[in-house]
């Protein structure tokens, strides 16, 4: 009797979107640490787009540690809106009068800039001290792709921070009904009246369709759909995106690390009695070492057949018996 012995060398892991609950604020604003008084105003100074050579005494690391997140502004009696929460650290210097924080939407090419200025007398007294700046008054849209820059005023060459950022597109919660083979998906952190697509897919280089996608209506109060599946494979993912052109897609792959789901991959071994061949094709990306072995009736031990080993990440074709 012939069987296939399979050993997993590596399972390729897929990324999950970090879908955390978005913090809420009542008002947006600017704040600075170290007791420094600062204020902001919209910036339209085109001359600050051109940089100057920095003084020899000015370190290129006076600006550092820019971090971006999303907050939800929910003022009483008004609809909620999403804003960027931008934090940065500046070492005060007599050559720096302030900061300019800019955001550019890579979807629409629209930009907006804000000038942050410090009280001159106090900032000179604290020369060399680090001050943390937080600004969260740049309004953004769900799933928007943003390019954020932070630079000094005056604008010194090579003294600049920049970062790309994706605004959250939603949060998935799911429940599995194994008896009916249904995954119920709930979407939260969902704003506006935009419709939302949800589907199941198998994650290879791209996420390949597994059945039809479902639509969550933005105007409906119930943000939930039920999706049918055939097998709970490690590469089975839930994917969602807004019904707008080039919307960013978020994915959740809840089964990728489960040993139980990995065992299902070996169900695709097929024996063809007419050609006396065996074949196995993985349903998910996986690198394996496959070899034939002969099952001994005397001790139920499967002895490897010499020269039958093969490393593969795709279909193992027609292994001759």
Short mmCIF file of C-alpha atoms in Angstrom, two decimals:
data_model
loop_
_atom_site.label_atom_id
_atom_site.label_comp_id
_atom_site.label_asym_id
_atom_site.label_seq_id
_atom_site.Cartn_x
_atom_site.Cartn_y
_atom_site.Cartn_z
CA UNK A 1 0.00 0.00 0.00
CA UNK A 2 1.36 3.42 -0.97
CA UNK A 3 0.72 6.69 0.88
CA UNK A 4 2.10 10.22 0.85
CA UNK A 5 4.02 11.50 3.84
CA UNK A 6 3.96 15.30 4.05
CA UNK A 7 6.06 17.55 6.29
CA UNK A 8 5.47 21.28 6.67
CA UNK A 9 8.67 23.33 6.44
CA UNK A 10 7.13 26.75 6.32
CA UNK A 11 3.68 28.28 6.24
CA UNK A 12 3.63 31.75 4.74
CA UNK A 13 1.91 34.14 7.16
CA UNK A 14 -0.43 36.86 5.95
CA UNK A 15 -0.75 40.34 7.34
CA UNK A 16 -3.80 41.52 9.25
CA UNK A 17 -4.98 45.09 9.35
CA UNK A 18 -4.63 46.68 12.73
CA UNK A 19 -8.28 47.48 13.33
CA UNK A 20 -8.46 49.11 16.73
CA UNK A 21 -11.25 51.27 18.11
CA UNK A 22 -10.77 54.90 17.06
CA UNK A 23 -10.43 57.28 20.07
CA UNK A 24 -13.04 60.04 20.34
CA UNK A 25 -12.51 63.73 21.07
CA UNK A 26 -14.99 66.57 21.57
CA UNK A 27 -12.77 69.34 20.22
CA UNK A 28 -9.66 69.41 18.06
CA UNK A 29 -6.70 71.63 18.81
CA UNK A 30 -2.98 72.16 19.33
CA UNK A 31 -1.00 71.35 22.47
CA UNK A 32 2.69 71.68 23.39
CA UNK A 33 4.51 70.15 26.35
CA UNK A 34 7.16 71.62 28.67
CA UNK A 35 4.90 74.56 29.50
CA UNK A 36 5.59 76.13 26.10
CA UNK A 37 2.87 78.44 24.81
CA UNK A 38 2.15 77.71 21.16
CA UNK A 39 -0.57 78.65 18.70
CA UNK A 40 -1.53 77.59 15.20
CA UNK A 41 -2.99 79.21 12.12
CA UNK A 42 -3.60 78.03 8.53
CA UNK A 43 -0.51 78.40 6.39
CA UNK A 44 -0.37 79.61 2.81
CA UNK A 45 3.29 80.68 2.78
CA UNK A 46 4.52 79.34 -0.55
CA UNK A 47 8.03 80.59 0.23
CA UNK A 48 8.37 78.05 3.03
CA UNK A 49 8.20 75.36 0.33
CA UNK A 50 11.79 76.26 -0.59
CA UNK A 51 14.46 75.18 1.87
CA UNK A 52 17.55 77.04 3.05
CA UNK A 53 20.89 75.65 4.14
CA UNK A 54 20.79 75.02 7.87
CA UNK A 55 23.24 76.86 10.17
CA UNK A 56 26.24 74.76 11.17
CA UNK A 57 25.08 74.81 14.77
CA UNK A 58 21.68 73.32 13.92
CA UNK A 59 21.39 69.52 14.21
CA UNK A 60 19.49 67.67 11.49
CA UNK A 61 17.73 65.72 14.25
CA UNK A 62 15.99 68.67 15.93
CA UNK A 63 12.80 67.16 14.51
CA UNK A 64 12.04 63.53 15.27
CA UNK A 65 9.50 60.92 16.32
CA UNK A 66 6.51 61.96 14.23
CA UNK A 67 3.57 59.65 14.90
CA UNK A 68 0.18 59.68 13.17
CA UNK A 69 -3.11 58.17 14.26
CA UNK A 70 -6.82 58.76 13.69
CA UNK A 71 -9.29 60.32 16.12
CA UNK A 72 -13.03 60.79 15.79
CA UNK A 73 -14.39 64.23 16.66
CA UNK A 74 -17.91 63.90 18.03
CA UNK A 75 -19.25 67.24 19.23
CA UNK A 76 -22.69 67.20 20.82
CA UNK A 77 -25.42 67.84 18.27
CA UNK A 78 -23.07 67.44 15.27
CA UNK A 79 -22.14 64.46 13.07
CA UNK A 80 -18.85 62.73 13.90
CA UNK A 81 -15.83 63.38 11.67
CA UNK A 82 -12.38 61.83 11.36
CA UNK A 83 -9.20 63.84 12.03
CA UNK A 84 -5.49 63.12 11.89
CA UNK A 85 -3.76 63.10 15.26
CA UNK A 86 -0.17 64.18 14.55
CA UNK A 87 2.52 64.11 17.24
CA UNK A 88 6.13 65.21 16.89
CA UNK A 89 9.14 66.15 18.99
CA UNK A 90 11.19 69.31 18.44
CA UNK A 91 14.41 70.42 20.13
CA UNK A 92 13.98 74.17 20.58
CA UNK A 93 16.63 76.28 18.89
CA UNK A 94 17.11 80.02 18.44
CA UNK A 95 17.24 79.49 14.67
CA UNK A 96 13.71 78.01 14.60
CA UNK A 97 10.59 80.18 14.85
CA UNK A 98 8.06 77.36 14.50
CA UNK A 99 6.81 74.36 12.56
CA UNK A 100 4.76 73.80 9.46
CA UNK A 101 2.56 70.68 9.39
CA UNK A 102 1.10 69.74 6.00
CA UNK A 103 -1.13 66.95 4.72
CA UNK A 104 -1.51 65.94 1.08
CA UNK A 105 -4.30 63.62 -0.01
CA UNK A 106 -2.76 61.16 -2.47
CA UNK A 107 -6.30 60.37 -3.68
CA UNK A 108 -7.34 63.94 -4.59
CA UNK A 109 -3.98 65.84 -4.51
CA UNK A 110 -5.54 68.40 -2.17
CA UNK A 111 -3.26 69.78 0.55
CA UNK A 112 -3.62 71.81 3.71
CA UNK A 113 -0.93 73.30 5.95
CA UNK A 114 -0.81 74.71 9.47
CA UNK A 115 1.83 76.95 11.06
CA UNK A 116 2.75 76.31 14.70
CA UNK A 117 4.49 79.21 16.44
CA UNK A 118 6.11 79.41 19.88
CA UNK A 119 6.43 82.31 22.31
CA UNK A 120 9.85 83.69 21.32
CA UNK A 121 11.06 84.72 24.80
CA UNK A 122 10.22 81.44 26.52
CA UNK A 123 11.56 79.30 23.68
CA UNK A 124 14.93 81.11 23.89
CA UNK A 125 15.07 80.41 27.64
CA UNK A 126 14.47 76.71 26.92
CA UNK A 127 16.95 76.51 24.05
CA UNK A 128 17.90 72.85 23.48
CA UNK A 129 14.91 71.49 25.42
CA UNK A 130 12.61 69.01 23.73
CA UNK A 131 8.99 69.96 23.25
CA UNK A 132 6.23 67.58 22.14
CA UNK A 133 3.66 68.96 19.72
CA UNK A 134 0.22 67.43 19.15
CA UNK A 135 -2.14 68.68 16.46
CA UNK A 136 -5.44 67.01 15.53
CA UNK A 137 -7.43 69.49 13.43
CA UNK A 138 -6.82 68.09 9.93
CA UNK A 139 -10.09 66.51 8.82
CA UNK A 140 -9.88 63.38 6.66
CA UNK A 141 -12.18 60.78 5.10
CA UNK A 142 -12.58 57.07 5.66
CA UNK A 143 -9.91 54.97 3.86
CA UNK A 144 -8.05 58.08 2.64
CA UNK A 145 -4.36 57.82 1.69
CA UNK A 146 -2.46 60.76 3.23
CA UNK A 147 1.11 62.09 2.98
CA UNK A 148 2.08 64.13 6.06
CA UNK A 149 5.14 66.40 6.40
CA UNK A 150 6.54 68.33 9.34
CA UNK A 151 9.24 70.92 8.72
CA UNK A 152 10.80 73.89 10.50
CA UNK A 153 10.04 77.57 10.00
CA UNK A 154 12.25 78.77 8.37
CA UNK A 155 12.39 75.65 6.21
CA UNK A 156 15.90 74.20 6.56
CA UNK A 157 17.06 71.58 4.06
CA UNK A 158 17.27 68.00 5.40
CA UNK A 159 15.42 69.01 8.58
CA UNK A 160 12.07 67.40 7.78
CA UNK A 161 9.85 64.47 8.73
CA UNK A 162 7.44 62.79 6.34
CA UNK A 163 5.16 59.76 6.48
CA UNK A 164 2.41 58.09 4.47
CA UNK A 165 -0.73 57.15 6.34
CA UNK A 166 -3.90 55.24 5.59
CA UNK A 167 -7.05 56.34 7.41
CA UNK A 168 -8.95 53.40 8.89
CA UNK A 169 -11.68 51.85 6.78
CA UNK A 170 -13.56 49.88 9.42
CA UNK A 171 -13.30 47.15 12.00
CA UNK A 172 -14.38 43.54 11.50
CA UNK A 173 -16.04 41.32 14.07
CA UNK A 174 -17.06 37.86 12.98
CA UNK A 175 -18.89 34.74 14.17
CA UNK A 176 -18.66 31.24 12.68
CA UNK A 177 -21.61 28.90 12.31
CA UNK A 178 -19.83 25.61 11.58
CA UNK A 179 -23.06 23.64 11.16
CA UNK A 180 -24.32 25.94 8.36
CA UNK A 181 -20.79 26.87 7.14
CA UNK A 182 -21.50 30.59 7.46
CA UNK A 183 -19.29 33.46 8.66
CA UNK A 184 -21.29 36.44 9.94
CA UNK A 185 -19.33 39.69 9.57
CA UNK A 186 -20.08 42.92 11.44
CA UNK A 187 -18.47 46.20 10.40
CA UNK A 188 -17.98 49.06 12.87
CA UNK A 189 -16.03 52.36 12.76
CA UNK A 190 -18.10 52.94 9.62
CA UNK A 191 -18.94 56.54 8.80
CA UNK A 192 -21.20 58.26 6.33
CA UNK A 193 -23.69 56.94 3.81
CA UNK A 194 -21.16 55.12 1.62
CA UNK A 195 -21.88 51.48 0.81
CA UNK A 196 -19.34 48.86 1.82
CA UNK A 197 -18.29 45.62 0.11
CA UNK A 198 -17.40 42.49 2.11
CA UNK A 199 -16.20 39.16 0.71
CA UNK A 200 -14.33 35.98 1.55
CA UNK A 201 -11.12 35.30 -0.36
CA UNK A 202 -8.08 33.02 -0.41
CA UNK A 203 -4.89 35.01 0.17
CA UNK A 204 -2.11 34.17 -2.28
CA UNK A 205 -0.15 37.04 -3.84
CA UNK A 206 -3.55 38.70 -4.09
CA UNK A 207 -6.79 37.73 -2.41
CA UNK A 208 -8.73 35.49 -4.82
CA UNK A 209 -12.53 35.43 -4.77
CA UNK A 210 -14.38 32.73 -2.87
CA UNK A 211 -17.97 33.25 -3.95
CA UNK A 212 -19.78 36.55 -4.45
CA UNK A 213 -19.22 39.67 -2.35
CA UNK A 214 -21.95 41.19 -0.18
CA UNK A 215 -22.94 44.85 0.12
CA UNK A 216 -23.55 46.67 3.38
CA UNK A 217 -25.77 49.68 2.77
CA UNK A 218 -24.38 52.82 4.40
CA UNK A 219 -27.85 54.14 5.24
CA UNK A 220 -28.91 50.95 6.99
CA UNK A 221 -28.51 50.70 10.76
CA UNK A 222 -27.51 46.99 10.62
CA UNK A 223 -23.90 46.70 9.40
CA UNK A 224 -23.80 42.90 9.12
CA UNK A 225 -23.66 40.27 6.38
CA UNK A 226 -23.48 36.45 6.24
CA UNK A 227 -21.00 34.74 3.89
CA UNK A 228 -20.93 31.05 2.94
CA UNK A 229 -17.65 29.10 3.00
CA UNK A 230 -16.67 25.57 1.98
CA UNK A 231 -13.54 25.00 4.12
CA UNK A 232 -11.90 26.90 6.98
CA UNK A 233 -8.45 27.13 5.40
CA UNK A 234 -5.49 29.06 6.89
CA UNK A 235 -5.55 31.45 3.92
CA UNK A 236 -9.29 32.19 4.16
CA UNK A 237 -9.65 35.92 4.78
CA UNK A 238 -12.41 38.48 5.20
CA UNK A 239 -11.90 41.54 3.01
CA UNK A 240 -13.80 44.83 3.01
CA UNK A 241 -13.66 48.11 1.12
CA UNK A 242 -15.72 51.20 0.43
CA UNK A 243 -17.64 51.41 -2.85
CA UNK A 244 -15.48 54.23 -4.17
CA UNK A 245 -12.79 54.09 -6.90
CA UNK A 246 -9.41 52.74 -5.72
CA UNK A 247 -10.63 52.33 -2.14
CA UNK A 248 -8.15 50.79 0.26
CA UNK A 249 -9.05 47.23 1.23
CA UNK A 250 -8.63 45.87 4.73
CA UNK A 251 -8.26 42.18 5.49
CA UNK A 252 -8.67 39.90 8.45
CA UNK A 253 -7.28 36.35 8.19
CA UNK A 254 -8.43 34.70 11.44
CA UNK A 255 -7.47 31.10 10.61
CA UNK A 256 -3.84 31.45 9.49
CA UNK A 257 -2.18 30.26 12.70
CA UNK A 258 -4.46 27.37 13.65
CA UNK A 259 -3.06 23.83 13.41
CA UNK A 260 -6.58 22.49 12.89
CA UNK A 261 -7.03 24.58 9.75
CA UNK A 262 -3.61 23.53 8.40
CA UNK A 263 -4.59 19.84 8.47
CA UNK A 264 -7.35 20.58 5.95
CA UNK A 265 -4.67 21.28 3.33
CA UNK A 266 -3.85 17.58 3.06
CA UNK A 267 -7.38 16.68 1.93
CA UNK A 268 -6.43 17.46 -1.66
CA UNK A 269 -4.39 14.27 -2.23
CA UNK A 270 -5.89 12.39 -5.19
CA UNK A 271 -5.03 8.92 -6.51
CA UNK A 272 -5.71 8.06 -10.14
CA UNK A 273 -6.00 4.25 -10.47
CA UNK A 274 -5.93 4.38 -14.27
CA UNK A 275 -2.48 5.99 -14.39
CA UNK A 276 -1.37 4.75 -10.96
CA UNK A 277 -0.31 8.25 -9.95
CA UNK A 278 -0.81 10.46 -6.94
CA UNK A 279 -1.23 14.23 -7.05
CA UNK A 280 -1.52 16.94 -4.39
CA UNK A 281 -2.30 20.62 -4.86
CA UNK A 282 -2.25 23.02 -1.88
CA UNK A 283 -5.32 25.19 -1.40
CA UNK A 284 -3.16 27.85 0.33
CA UNK A 285 0.43 29.14 -0.03
CA UNK A 286 2.63 26.64 1.81
CA UNK A 287 6.14 25.27 1.27
CA UNK A 288 6.33 21.52 1.93
CA UNK A 289 8.63 18.58 1.49
CA UNK A 290 6.71 15.67 -0.08
CA UNK A 291 7.88 12.09 -0.48
CA UNK A 292 6.38 8.69 -1.16
CA UNK A 293 6.52 5.95 1.45
CA UNK A 294 5.48 2.29 1.64
CA UNK A 295 3.22 1.25 4.52
CA UNK A 296 4.48 -1.97 6.10
CA UNK A 297 1.73 -4.33 7.32
CA UNK A 298 4.06 -5.89 9.88
CA UNK A 299 4.46 -2.77 12.05
CA UNK A 300 2.26 -0.11 10.41
CA UNK A 301 5.42 1.88 9.70
CA UNK A 302 5.67 3.87 6.47
CA UNK A 303 9.16 3.48 4.97
CA UNK A 304 10.38 6.25 2.70
CA UNK A 305 10.89 5.37 -0.95
CA UNK A 306 14.33 6.51 -2.09
CA UNK A 307 14.63 9.41 -4.56
CA UNK A 308 10.96 10.34 -4.18
CA UNK A 309 11.39 13.55 -2.13
CA UNK A 310 10.42 16.91 -3.57
CA UNK A 311 10.20 20.44 -2.22
CA UNK A 312 7.22 22.32 -3.53
CA UNK A 313 5.06 25.38 -3.02
CA UNK A 314 2.57 24.42 -5.72
CA UNK A 315 0.96 21.35 -7.21
CA UNK A 316 2.93 18.11 -6.98
CA UNK A 317 2.08 16.47 -10.26
CA UNK A 318 1.71 12.80 -11.21
CA UNK A 319 4.00 11.06 -8.76
CA UNK A 320 4.57 7.65 -10.38
CA UNK A 321 4.00 4.56 -8.20
#
